[in-house]
Amino acid sequence: MTPRQNRTRAERGIPEATVARLPVYLRALHTLQDRGVATVSSEELASAAGVNSAKLRKDLSHLGSYGTRGVGYEVEYLVYQISRELGLTQDWVVAIIGVGNLGRALAGYGGFASRGFRVAGLLDADEAIVGQQISGMTVEHIDRLEDVIAERGVSIAVIATPAGAAQKVCDRVVASGVTSVLNFAPVVLAVPDGVDVRKVDLSIELQILAFHEQRKAGGPGEHPLAGDGPPGTAQYVEAVQA
Amino acid sequence: MTPRQNRTRAERGIPEATVARLPVYLRALHTLQDRGVATVSSEELASAAGVNSAKLRKDLSHLGSYGTRGVGYEVEYLVYQISRELGLTQDWVVAIIGVGNLGRALAGYGGFASRGFRVAGLLDADEAIVGQQISGMTVEHIDRLEDVIAERGVSIAVIATPAGAAQKVCDRVVASGVTSVLNFAPVVLAVPDGVDVRKVDLSIELQILAFHEQRKAGGPGEHPLAGDGPPGTAQYVEAVQA
């Protein structure tokens, strides 16, 4: 979380952790919609999203959404409320920089358009890729980056370049006024205050699966390392809120 | 969350929501390692992971990890503890089914190998793709799916096929004994009890960026929909735990 995000949290009253869960609720709600479900209890929705229902209700209360006793939440309306809160009821113009396998996959990813993200530019430094047609768009040369951002009103830059090129690309998009960067490159990007960077780790869901696979196989134990502190350090229990 | 995961949670004492946050902590810790940071306070780590520090401490206490007063957590040791809890200190054999742009990107994704995920098979139904060399592996025909799973001990199947092919592929991997499926296809997969499916939505991080972009632009208000309930339904506030 950047300092700016901390300020935002204080200003707006919606905890950052709640913001991070709203897309997860939205994903669960879209799944329910796909199944034709019209209303959902907080317990069902919480279970689908992998949180406890008290937390879900509290999160949704930040949006002014409280459900109906004995009925739960109306799926379609809650989708609208969360989408509006997240800013998904308007279009966001996105440029994808780096058109390798991942950039191509992202350019054709249906989940962007359906969530209000419009890919308006594909840019690459490789002359062999520039000019190619990908998902109905022509790949442009990275030299045009600043022009594309200005002309098309790009507000979010998706960086899918190799690690070595990512920081330079990031510096250029930030200099062009873009303040939101989604980084798929395996590198930590340095940005000035006021710029939000989210880094995608495609292995996160795999790690959660691995946890369950390990559990199915019977190990490790419940508190495998309890009392097994770092060498030479004393253990203590900090105050923990319930 | 599947019924099985609920049982796991009850059996092992680590809440599912904590499990889902462990990879996020791990990502933040790896970032700190990349920056050469040796110890981190719970506040710093919580901020980097986007949760509050009390929750972080509680989550880590499930692992028997409590930090050291005035020092915090030793980054390298905490990486080890979380990795062990998640089952990342052993290798997991992964097969990627569907070798389009996304499958290719995943096959070459460095973040898998570094987290203990070894891609041991690439399979596709397209004769034009079968036989191609991708990231040092030869793409095999989907007809070999059951053999590849059995011969190489595949425990996690990554489905990156088009939506229309995903359920059939899923049925086959489940029939072959695989109980963990990572689904990138834009479709909800039906699986029997005992099989864990995680669905990846590449737009989730974009949605979090959109929230902040909207805030920077000044809207919507803090509780845009408070008192604006679904038509024809009475509002009430369910008991909300702090």
CSV table of C-alpha atoms in Angstrom, one decimal:
chain,number,residue,atom,x,y,z
A,1,MET,CA,0.0,0.0,0.0
A,2,THR,CA,1.4,3.4,-0.9
A,3,PRO,CA,1.2,6.4,1.4
A,4,ARG,CA,-1.4,7.8,-1.0
A,5,GLN,CA,-3.6,4.8,-0.5
A,6,ASN,CA,-3.3,5.2,3.2
A,7,ARG,CA,-4.5,8.8,2.9
A,8,THR,CA,-7.3,7.7,0.6
A,9,ARG,CA,-8.4,5.1,3.2
A,10,ALA,CA,-8.5,7.8,5.9
A,11,GLU,CA,-10.4,10.2,3.7
A,12,ARG,CA,-13.1,7.9,2.4
A,13,GLY,CA,-13.8,5.6,5.2
A,14,ILE,CA,-13.5,2.4,3.2
A,15,PRO,CA,-10.7,0.2,4.5
A,16,GLU,CA,-8.1,-0.8,1.9
A,17,ALA,CA,-8.7,-4.5,2.8
A,18,THR,CA,-12.4,-4.1,2.1
A,19,VAL,CA,-11.6,-2.5,-1.3
A,20,ALA,CA,-9.4,-5.5,-2.1
A,21,ARG,CA,-12.3,-7.9,-1.3
A,22,LEU,CA,-14.9,-6.1,-3.3
A,23,PRO,CA,-13.7,-7.6,-6.6
A,24,VAL,CA,-13.7,-11.1,-5.0
A,25,TYR,CA,-17.4,-10.6,-4.0
A,26,LEU,CA,-18.1,-9.3,-7.5
A,27,ARG,CA,-16.5,-12.4,-9.0
A,28,ALA,CA,-18.7,-14.7,-6.7
A,29,LEU,CA,-21.8,-12.7,-7.6
A,30,HIS,CA,-21.1,-13.0,-11.3
A,31,THR,CA,-20.8,-16.7,-10.8
A,32,LEU,CA,-24.2,-16.7,-9.0
A,33,GLN,CA,-25.6,-14.7,-11.9
A,34,ASP,CA,-24.3,-17.3,-14.4
A,35,ARG,CA,-26.1,-19.9,-12.4
A,36,GLY,CA,-29.3,-17.9,-12.5
A,37,VAL,CA,-29.4,-17.2,-8.7
A,38,ALA,CA,-31.4,-14.0,-7.9
A,39,THR,CA,-30.8,-13.6,-4.2
A,40,VAL,CA,-28.1,-14.8,-1.9
A,41,SER,CA,-27.7,-15.0,1.9
A,42,SER,CA,-24.6,-13.4,3.5
A,43,GLU,CA,-23.5,-16.9,4.6
A,44,GLU,CA,-23.7,-18.2,1.0
A,45,LEU,CA,-21.9,-15.2,-0.5
A,46,ALA,CA,-19.3,-15.2,2.2
A,47,SER,CA,-18.6,-18.9,1.7
A,48,ALA,CA,-18.3,-18.4,-2.1
A,49,ALA,CA,-15.9,-15.6,-1.5
A,50,GLY,CA,-13.9,-17.4,1.2
A,51,VAL,CA,-14.5,-14.9,4.0
A,52,ASN,CA,-16.7,-15.2,7.1
A,53,SER,CA,-20.1,-13.8,6.9
A,54,ALA,CA,-19.7,-11.1,9.6
A,55,LYS,CA,-16.8,-9.6,7.6
A,56,LEU,CA,-18.8,-9.7,4.4
A,57,ARG,CA,-21.7,-7.9,6.1
A,58,LYS,CA,-19.4,-5.3,7.5
A,59,ASP,CA,-17.6,-4.8,4.2
A,60,LEU,CA,-20.9,-4.4,2.4
A,61,SER,CA,-22.2,-2.0,5.1
A,62,HIS,CA,-19.4,0.4,3.9
A,63,LEU,CA,-21.3,0.6,0.7
A,64,GLY,CA,-24.6,1.2,2.4
A,65,SER,CA,-25.7,-2.3,1.5
A,66,TYR,CA,-27.3,-4.3,4.3
A,67,GLY,CA,-29.4,-7.1,2.7
A,68,THR,CA,-32.9,-8.0,3.6
A,69,ARG,CA,-33.8,-10.2,6.6
A,70,GLY,CA,-34.8,-13.7,5.5
A,71,VAL,CA,-34.0,-12.9,1.9
A,72,GLY,CA,-30.3,-11.8,1.8
A,73,TYR,CA,-28.9,-9.7,-0.9
A,74,GLU,CA,-30.4,-9.2,-4.3
A,75,VAL,CA,-27.6,-10.4,-6.6
A,76,GLU,CA,-28.1,-8.0,-9.5
A,77,TYR,CA,-28.5,-5.0,-7.3
A,78,LEU,CA,-25.4,-5.9,-5.3
A,79,VAL,CA,-23.4,-6.3,-8.5
A,80,TYR,CA,-24.5,-2.8,-9.4
A,81,GLN,CA,-23.6,-1.4,-6.0
A,82,ILE,CA,-20.1,-2.9,-5.9
A,83,SER,CA,-19.4,-2.1,-9.5
A,84,ARG,CA,-20.4,1.5,-8.9
A,85,GLU,CA,-18.2,1.7,-5.8
A,86,LEU,CA,-15.2,0.2,-7.6
A,87,GLY,CA,-15.8,2.6,-10.5
A,88,LEU,CA,-16.7,-0.1,-13.0
A,89,THR,CA,-19.9,1.6,-14.1
A,90,GLN,CA,-17.7,3.8,-16.2
A,91,ASP,CA,-15.2,2.8,-18.9
A,92,TRP,CA,-11.5,2.8,-18.1
A,93,VAL,CA,-9.1,3.1,-21.0
A,94,VAL,CA,-6.2,0.7,-20.7
A,95,ALA,CA,-3.0,0.4,-22.7
A,96,ILE,CA,-1.0,-2.8,-22.7
A,97,ILE,CA,2.7,-2.4,-23.0
A,98,GLY,CA,4.6,-5.5,-24.0
A,99,VAL,CA,2.9,-7.8,-26.5
A,100,GLY,CA,4.5,-11.1,-25.8
A,101,ASN,CA,2.4,-14.2,-24.9
A,102,LEU,CA,1.0,-12.6,-21.8
A,103,GLY,CA,0.3,-9.3,-23.5
A,104,ARG,CA,-1.5,-11.2,-26.2
A,105,ALA,CA,-3.5,-13.2,-23.7
A,106,LEU,CA,-4.5,-10.0,-21.9
A,107,ALA,CA,-5.4,-8.2,-25.1
A,108,GLY,CA,-7.9,-11.0,-25.8
A,109,TYR,CA,-9.1,-11.5,-22.2
A,110,GLY,CA,-12.9,-11.3,-22.1
A,111,GLY,CA,-12.9,-10.4,-18.4
A,112,PHE,CA,-11.6,-6.9,-19.0
A,113,ALA,CA,-14.2,-5.7,-21.4
A,114,SER,CA,-17.1,-7.2,-19.3
A,115,ARG,CA,-15.7,-5.3,-16.2
A,116,GLY,CA,-15.5,-1.9,-18.0
A,117,PHE,CA,-11.8,-2.0,-19.0
A,118,ARG,CA,-11.4,-1.0,-22.7
A,119,VAL,CA,-8.0,-1.8,-24.2
A,120,ALA,CA,-7.2,1.1,-26.5
A,121,GLY,CA,-3.6,0.5,-27.2
A,122,LEU,CA,-1.0,-2.4,-27.7
A,123,LEU,CA,2.6,-1.3,-27.7
A,124,ASP,CA,5.8,-3.1,-28.2
A,125,ALA,CA,9.5,-2.4,-28.9
A,126,ASP,CA,10.0,-5.4,-31.2
A,127,GLU,CA,9.8,-4.3,-34.9
A,128,ALA,CA,8.7,-7.9,-35.7
A,129,ILE,CA,5.6,-7.5,-33.5
A,130,VAL,CA,4.7,-3.9,-34.4
A,131,GLY,CA,2.0,-3.8,-37.0
A,132,GLN,CA,0.6,-7.2,-36.1
A,133,GLN,CA,-3.2,-7.5,-35.6
A,134,ILE,CA,-4.0,-8.8,-32.2
A,135,SER,CA,-7.7,-9.1,-31.0
A,136,GLY,CA,-8.7,-6.5,-33.6
A,137,MET,CA,-6.0,-4.0,-32.7
A,138,THR,CA,-2.8,-3.1,-34.5
A,139,VAL,CA,0.4,-3.3,-32.3
A,140,GLU,CA,2.1,0.1,-32.2
A,141,HIS,CA,5.7,1.0,-31.6
A,142,ILE,CA,6.7,1.9,-28.1
A,143,ASP,CA,8.0,5.2,-29.4
A,144,ARG,CA,4.3,6.2,-29.7
A,145,LEU,CA,3.6,5.5,-26.0
A,146,GLU,CA,3.2,9.2,-24.9
A,147,ASP,CA,1.1,10.0,-27.9
A,148,VAL,CA,-1.2,7.0,-27.4
A,149,ILE,CA,-1.7,7.9,-23.8
A,150,ALA,CA,-2.6,11.5,-24.5
A,151,GLU,CA,-4.7,10.9,-27.6
A,152,ARG,CA,-6.8,8.1,-26.2
A,153,GLY,CA,-7.1,9.2,-22.6
A,154,VAL,CA,-5.4,6.1,-21.2
A,155,SER,CA,-5.8,6.1,-17.4
A,156,ILE,CA,-4.4,2.6,-16.6
A,157,ALA,CA,-1.2,1.2,-18.0
A,158,VAL,CA,-0.7,-2.6,-18.0
A,159,ILE,CA,3.0,-3.5,-18.1
A,160,ALA,CA,3.6,-7.0,-19.6
A,161,THR,CA,7.2,-6.4,-20.7
A,162,PRO,CA,10.3,-8.4,-19.7
A,163,ALA,CA,11.6,-7.5,-16.3
A,164,GLY,CA,14.5,-5.5,-17.7
A,165,ALA,CA,12.3,-3.1,-19.6
A,166,ALA,CA,9.5,-2.6,-17.1
A,167,GLN,CA,10.9,0.3,-15.0
A,168,LYS,CA,11.7,2.4,-18.0
A,169,VAL,CA,8.3,1.9,-19.4
A,170,CYS,CA,6.8,2.7,-16.0
A,171,ASP,CA,8.8,6.0,-15.8
A,172,ARG,CA,7.4,7.0,-19.2
A,173,VAL,CA,3.8,6.2,-18.5
A,174,VAL,CA,4.0,8.1,-15.1
A,175,ALA,CA,5.7,11.1,-16.9
A,176,SER,CA,2.7,11.1,-19.2
A,177,GLY,CA,0.4,11.5,-16.3
A,178,VAL,CA,-0.8,7.9,-15.8
A,179,THR,CA,-1.3,7.3,-12.1
A,180,SER,CA,-2.4,3.6,-12.1
A,181,VAL,CA,-0.1,0.8,-13.2
A,182,LEU,CA,-0.8,-2.9,-13.3
A,183,ASN,CA,2.5,-4.7,-13.4
A,184,PHE,CA,2.8,-8.3,-14.6
A,185,ALA,CA,6.6,-8.0,-15.0
A,186,PRO,CA,8.6,-9.9,-12.3
A,187,VAL,CA,10.2,-6.8,-10.9
A,188,VAL,CA,9.3,-4.2,-8.2
A,189,LEU,CA,8.6,-0.9,-9.8
A,190,ALA,CA,9.6,2.4,-8.2
A,191,VAL,CA,7.0,5.2,-8.6
A,192,PRO,CA,6.5,8.6,-7.0
A,193,ASP,CA,3.8,9.3,-4.4
A,194,GLY,CA,0.4,9.5,-5.9
A,195,VAL,CA,0.9,6.6,-8.3
A,196,ASP,CA,-0.7,3.3,-7.6
A,197,VAL,CA,1.0,0.1,-8.7
A,198,ARG,CA,-0.6,-3.3,-8.4
A,199,LYS,CA,1.6,-6.3,-9.0
A,200,VAL,CA,0.0,-9.5,-10.3
A,201,ASP,CA,1.4,-12.8,-9.1
A,202,LEU,CA,-0.1,-15.5,-11.2
A,203,SER,CA,1.1,-18.1,-8.7
A,204,ILE,CA,-1.1,-16.9,-5.8
A,205,GLU,CA,-4.0,-19.2,-6.5
A,206,LEU,CA,-1.7,-22.1,-7.2
A,207,GLN,CA,-0.3,-21.6,-3.7
A,208,ILE,CA,-3.7,-21.8,-2.2
A,209,LEU,CA,-4.3,-25.1,-4.1
A,210,ALA,CA,-0.9,-26.4,-2.8
A,211,PHE,CA,-2.0,-25.7,0.8
A,212,HIS,CA,-5.1,-27.9,0.3
A,213,GLU,CA,-3.2,-30.6,-1.6
A,214,GLN,CA,-0.7,-30.8,1.3
A,215,ARG,CA,-3.6,-31.0,3.7
A,216,LYS,CA,-5.2,-33.9,1.7
A,217,ALA,CA,-1.8,-35.6,1.9
A,218,GLY,CA,-1.8,-35.3,5.7
A,219,GLY,CA,0.9,-32.7,6.4
A,220,PRO,CA,2.3,-30.5,7.9
A,221,GLY,CA,0.7,-30.5,11.3
A,222,GLU,CA,-1.6,-27.8,12.6
A,223,HIS,CA,1.1,-25.7,14.2
A,224,PRO,CA,4.2,-27.2,12.6
A,225,LEU,CA,6.5,-24.5,13.8
A,226,ALA,CA,5.0,-23.5,17.1
A,227,GLY,CA,7.8,-22.9,19.6
A,228,ASP,CA,10.3,-23.3,16.8
A,229,GLY,CA,11.4,-19.7,16.7
A,230,PRO,CA,14.1,-18.0,14.7
A,231,PRO,CA,17.5,-19.0,16.1
A,232,GLY,CA,18.8,-16.6,18.7
A,233,THR,CA,15.5,-14.7,19.1
A,234,ALA,CA,13.1,-14.7,22.0
A,235,GLN,CA,9.4,-15.4,21.1
A,236,TYR,CA,6.6,-13.2,22.4
A,237,VAL,CA,3.0,-12.9,21.7
A,238,GLU,CA,2.0,-9.4,20.5
A,239,ALA,CA,-1.5,-8.2,21.5
A,240,VAL,CA,-3.8,-9.8,19.0
A,241,GLN,CA,-7.3,-8.4,18.3
A,242,ALA,CA,-10.0,-11.0,17.8
B,1,MET,CA,-15.3,-22.6,-0.9
B,2,THR,CA,-16.2,-26.3,-1.3
B,3,PRO,CA,-17.7,-28.3,1.6
B,4,ARG,CA,-14.3,-30.1,1.7
B,5,GLN,CA,-12.5,-26.9,2.4
B,6,ASN,CA,-14.9,-26.2,5.2
B,7,ARG,CA,-14.1,-29.5,6.8
B,8,THR,CA,-10.4,-28.8,6.3
B,9,ARG,CA,-10.8,-25.5,8.1
B,10,ALA,CA,-12.5,-27.1,11.0
B,11,GLU,CA,-10.0,-29.9,11.2
B,12,ARG,CA,-6.8,-27.9,11.0
B,13,GLY,CA,-7.6,-24.7,12.8
B,14,ILE,CA,-6.3,-22.3,10.1
B,15,PRO,CA,-9.2,-20.2,8.7
B,16,GLU,CA,-9.7,-20.3,5.0
B,17,ALA,CA,-9.4,-16.5,4.8
B,18,THR,CA,-6.0,-16.7,6.5
B,19,VAL,CA,-4.9,-19.3,3.9
B,20,ALA,CA,-5.9,-17.0,1.2
B,21,ARG,CA,-3.8,-14.2,2.7
B,22,LEU,CA,-0.6,-16.2,3.2
B,23,PRO,CA,0.4,-16.0,-0.5
B,24,VAL,CA,-0.1,-12.2,-0.3
B,25,TYR,CA,2.2,-12.0,2.7
B,26,LEU,CA,4.6,-14.2,0.9
B,27,ARG,CA,4.6,-11.9,-2.2
B,28,ALA,CA,5.2,-8.8,0.1
B,29,LEU,CA,8.0,-10.7,1.8
B,30,HIS,CA,9.7,-11.6,-1.5
B,31,THR,CA,9.5,-7.9,-2.5
B,32,LEU,CA,11.2,-7.0,0.8
B,33,GLN,CA,13.9,-9.7,0.1
B,34,ASP,CA,14.4,-8.2,-3.3
B,35,ARG,CA,15.1,-4.9,-1.6
B,36,GLY,CA,17.6,-6.5,0.8
B,37,VAL,CA,15.3,-6.0,3.9
B,38,ALA,CA,16.2,-8.5,6.6
B,39,THR,CA,13.5,-7.7,9.3
B,40,VAL,CA,10.1,-6.2,9.1
B,41,SER,CA,7.6,-4.9,11.6
B,42,SER,CA,4.1,-6.2,11.6
B,43,GLU,CA,2.9,-2.7,10.7
B,44,GLU,CA,5.2,-2.5,7.7
B,45,LEU,CA,4.4,-6.0,6.4
B,46,ALA,CA,0.7,-5.4,7.0
B,47,SER,CA,0.8,-2.2,5.0
B,48,ALA,CA,2.7,-3.9,2.2
B,49,ALA,CA,0.1,-6.6,2.1
B,50,GLY,CA,-2.9,-4.3,2.4
B,51,VAL,CA,-4.3,-5.6,5.7
B,52,ASN,CA,-4.3,-4.2,9.2
B,53,SER,CA,-1.5,-5.2,11.5
B,54,ALA,CA,-3.7,-6.9,14.1
B,55,LYS,CA,-5.0,-9.2,11.4
B,56,LEU,CA,-1.5,-9.9,10.2
B,57,ARG,CA,-0.3,-10.9,13.6
B,58,LYS,CA,-3.3,-13.1,14.2
B,59,ASP,CA,-2.8,-14.8,10.8
B,60,LEU,CA,0.8,-15.4,11.5
B,61,SER,CA,0.1,-16.7,15.0
B,62,HIS,CA,-1.8,-19.6,13.3
B,63,LEU,CA,1.7,-20.6,12.0
B,64,GLY,CA,3.3,-20.3,15.4
B,65,SER,CA,5.0,-17.1,14.3
B,66,TYR,CA,4.9,-14.2,16.6
B,67,GLY,CA,7.8,-11.9,15.7
B,68,THR,CA,10.3,-10.4,18.1
B,69,ARG,CA,9.5,-7.3,20.2
B,70,GLY,CA,11.3,-4.2,18.9
B,71,VAL,CA,12.6,-6.1,15.9
B,72,GLY,CA,9.6,-7.6,14.1
B,73,TYR,CA,9.7,-10.6,11.9
B,74,GLU,CA,12.8,-12.0,10.3
B,75,VAL,CA,12.0,-11.9,6.6
B,76,GLU,CA,13.9,-14.9,5.5
B,77,TYR,CA,12.6,-17.1,8.3
B,78,LEU,CA,9.0,-15.9,7.8
B,79,VAL,CA,9.3,-16.8,4.1
B,80,TYR,CA,10.3,-20.3,5.1
B,81,GLN,CA,7.5,-20.6,7.6
B,82,ILE,CA,4.8,-19.5,5.2
B,83,SER,CA,6.2,-21.5,2.4
B,84,ARG,CA,6.2,-24.6,4.6
B,85,GLU,CA,2.6,-24.0,5.7
B,86,LEU,CA,1.5,-23.5,2.1
B,87,GLY,CA,3.3,-26.6,1.1
B,88,LEU,CA,5.8,-24.7,-1.1
B,89,THR,CA,8.9,-26.3,0.3
B,90,GLN,CA,8.1,-29.4,-1.7
B,91,ASP,CA,7.7,-29.5,-5.5
B,92,TRP,CA,4.2,-29.7,-7.1
B,93,VAL,CA,3.9,-31.1,-10.5
B,94,VAL,CA,1.7,-29.1,-12.8
B,95,ALA,CA,0.2,-29.8,-16.2
B,96,ILE,CA,-1.0,-26.9,-18.4
B,97,ILE,CA,-3.9,-27.8,-20.6
B,98,GLY,CA,-4.6,-25.4,-23.5
B,99,VAL,CA,-1.5,-23.8,-25.1
B,100,GLY,CA,-2.9,-20.6,-26.5
B,101,ASN,CA,-1.4,-17.3,-25.6
B,102,LEU,CA,-2.3,-17.6,-21.9
B,103,GLY,CA,-1.0,-21.2,-21.7
B,104,ARG,CA,2.3,-20.1,-23.4
B,105,ALA,CA,2.6,-17.2,-21.0
B,106,LEU,CA,2.0,-19.5,-18.0
B,107,ALA,CA,4.5,-22.1,-19.4
B,108,GLY,CA,7.2,-19.4,-19.3
B,109,TYR,CA,6.1,-17.8,-16.1
B,110,GLY,CA,9.1,-17.6,-13.8
B,111,GLY,CA,6.9,-17.1,-10.7
B,112,PHE,CA,5.8,-20.8,-10.8
B,113,ALA,CA,9.2,-22.4,-10.6
B,114,SER,CA,10.4,-20.1,-7.9
B,115,ARG,CA,7.4,-21.0,-5.8
B,116,GLY,CA,7.9,-24.8,-6.2
B,117,PHE,CA,5.5,-25.4,-9.1
B,118,ARG,CA,7.1,-27.6,-11.8
B,119,VAL,CA,5.4,-27.6,-15.1
B,120,ALA,CA,5.7,-31.2,-16.4
B,121,GLY,CA,3.3,-31.2,-19.3
B,122,LEU,CA,1.8,-28.9,-21.9
B,123,LEU,CA,-1.3,-30.4,-23.7
B,124,ASP,CA,-3.4,-29.1,-26.5
B,125,ALA,CA,-6.0,-30.4,-28.9
B,126,ASP,CA,-4.8,-28.4,-31.9
B,127,GLU,CA,-2.6,-30.5,-34.2
B,128,ALA,CA,-0.9,-27.3,-35.4
B,129,ILE,CA,0.3,-26.7,-31.8
B,130,VAL,CA,1.1,-30.2,-30.8
B,131,GLY,CA,4.8,-30.9,-31.2
B,132,GLN,CA,5.8,-27.2,-30.8
B,133,GLN,CA,8.6,-26.4,-28.3
B,134,ILE,CA,7.5,-24.0,-25.6
B,135,SER,CA,9.7,-22.9,-22.8
B,136,GLY,CA,11.8,-26.1,-23.3
B,137,MET,CA,8.9,-28.5,-23.4
B,138,THR,CA,7.2,-30.2,-26.3
B,139,VAL,CA,3.4,-29.7,-26.5
B,140,GLU,CA,1.6,-33.0,-26.4
B,141,HIS,CA,-1.8,-34.1,-27.7
B,142,ILE,CA,-4.7,-33.9,-25.3
B,143,ASP,CA,-5.3,-37.6,-26.0
B,144,ARG,CA,-2.3,-38.2,-23.8
B,145,LEU,CA,-3.8,-36.3,-20.9
B,146,GLU,CA,-4.5,-39.4,-18.7
B,147,ASP,CA,-1.0,-40.9,-19.4
B,148,VAL,CA,0.8,-37.7,-18.7
B,149,ILE,CA,-1.0,-37.3,-15.4
B,150,ALA,CA,-0.2,-40.8,-14.3
B,151,GLU,CA,3.3,-41.0,-15.6
B,152,ARG,CA,4.6,-37.7,-14.2
B,153,GLY,CA,2.6,-37.6,-11.0
B,154,VAL,CA,0.7,-34.4,-11.9
B,155,SER,CA,-1.2,-33.1,-8.8
B,156,ILE,CA,-2.4,-29.7,-10.1
B,157,ALA,CA,-4.1,-29.2,-13.5
B,158,VAL,CA,-4.1,-25.7,-14.9
B,159,ILE,CA,-6.9,-25.2,-17.4
B,160,ALA,CA,-6.2,-22.5,-20.0
B,161,THR,CA,-8.5,-23.8,-22.8
B,162,PRO,CA,-11.3,-21.9,-24.4
B,163,ALA,CA,-14.5,-21.8,-22.3
B,164,GLY,CA,-16.2,-24.5,-24.4
B,165,ALA,CA,-13.6,-27.1,-23.8
B,166,ALA,CA,-12.9,-26.5,-20.1
B,167,GLN,CA,-15.5,-28.7,-18.5
B,168,LYS,CA,-14.7,-31.7,-20.5
B,169,VAL,CA,-11.0,-31.3,-19.8
B,170,CYS,CA,-11.8,-30.8,-16.1
B,171,ASP,CA,-13.9,-34.0,-16.0
B,172,ARG,CA,-10.9,-35.9,-17.5
B,173,VAL,CA,-8.3,-34.6,-15.1
B,174,VAL,CA,-10.7,-35.3,-12.1
B,175,ALA,CA,-11.3,-38.9,-13.4
B,176,SER,CA,-7.5,-39.3,-13.5
B,177,GLY,CA,-7.3,-38.5,-9.8
B,178,VAL,CA,-6.3,-34.9,-9.8
B,179,THR,CA,-8.0,-33.0,-7.0
B,180,SER,CA,-6.7,-29.5,-7.5
B,181,VAL,CA,-7.7,-27.4,-10.6
B,182,LEU,CA,-6.6,-23.9,-11.4
B,183,ASN,CA,-9.1,-22.6,-13.9
B,184,PHE,CA,-8.3,-19.6,-16.2
B,185,ALA,CA,-11.2,-20.4,-18.6
B,186,PRO,CA,-14.1,-18.0,-18.3
B,187,VAL,CA,-16.5,-20.6,-17.2
B,188,VAL,CA,-17.7,-22.1,-13.9
B,189,LEU,CA,-16.5,-25.7,-13.6
B,190,ALA,CA,-18.6,-28.3,-11.9
B,191,VAL,CA,-16.5,-30.8,-9.8
B,192,PRO,CA,-17.4,-33.5,-7.3
B,193,ASP,CA,-16.8,-33.0,-3.5
B,194,GLY,CA,-13.1,-33.4,-2.6
B,195,VAL,CA,-11.9,-31.5,-5.7
B,196,ASP,CA,-10.6,-27.9,-5.2
B,197,VAL,CA,-11.1,-25.5,-8.0
B,198,ARG,CA,-9.7,-22.0,-8.0
B,199,LYS,CA,-10.7,-19.6,-10.7
B,200,VAL,CA,-8.4,-16.8,-11.7
B,201,ASP,CA,-9.8,-13.5,-12.7
B,202,LEU,CA,-7.1,-11.4,-14.2
B,203,SER,CA,-9.2,-8.2,-13.9
B,204,ILE,CA,-9.3,-8.2,-10.1
B,205,GLU,CA,-6.2,-6.1,-9.6
B,206,LEU,CA,-7.5,-3.8,-12.4
B,207,GLN,CA,-10.7,-3.3,-10.4
B,208,ILE,CA,-8.7,-2.2,-7.3
B,209,LEU,CA,-6.8,0.3,-9.5
B,210,ALA,CA,-10.1,1.6,-10.9
B,211,PHE,CA,-11.4,2.2,-7.3
B,212,HIS,CA,-8.4,4.4,-6.7
B,213,GLU,CA,-8.6,6.2,-10.0
B,214,GLN,CA,-12.2,7.0,-9.3
B,215,ARG,CA,-11.2,8.3,-5.9
B,216,LYS,CA,-8.5,10.5,-7.4
B,217,ALA,CA,-11.1,11.9,-9.7
B,218,GLY,CA,-13.4,12.7,-6.8
B,219,GLY,CA,-16.3,10.3,-7.0
B,220,PRO,CA,-18.5,8.6,-6.0
B,221,GLY,CA,-19.2,9.7,-2.4
B,222,GLU,CA,-18.3,7.8,0.7
B,223,HIS,CA,-21.7,6.1,1.0
B,224,PRO,CA,-23.2,6.7,-2.4
B,225,LEU,CA,-26.0,4.3,-2.0
B,226,ALA,CA,-26.8,4.5,1.7
B,227,GLY,CA,-30.5,4.5,2.2
B,228,ASP,CA,-30.9,3.7,-1.5
B,229,GLY,CA,-32.2,0.1,-1.0
B,230,PRO,CA,-33.4,-2.3,-3.6
B,231,PRO,CA,-36.8,-1.3,-4.8
B,232,GLY,CA,-39.6,-2.9,-2.8
B,233,THR,CA,-37.4,-4.3,0.0
B,234,ALA,CA,-37.1,-3.0,3.5
B,235,GLN,CA,-33.5,-2.3,4.8
B,236,TYR,CA,-32.2,-3.6,8.0
B,237,VAL,CA,-28.8,-3.8,9.6
B,238,GLU,CA,-27.7,-7.3,10.5
B,239,ALA,CA,-25.6,-7.7,13.6
B,240,VAL,CA,-22.1,-6.8,12.5
B,241,GLN,CA,-19.0,-8.0,14.4
B,242,ALA,CA,-16.2,-5.4,14.7
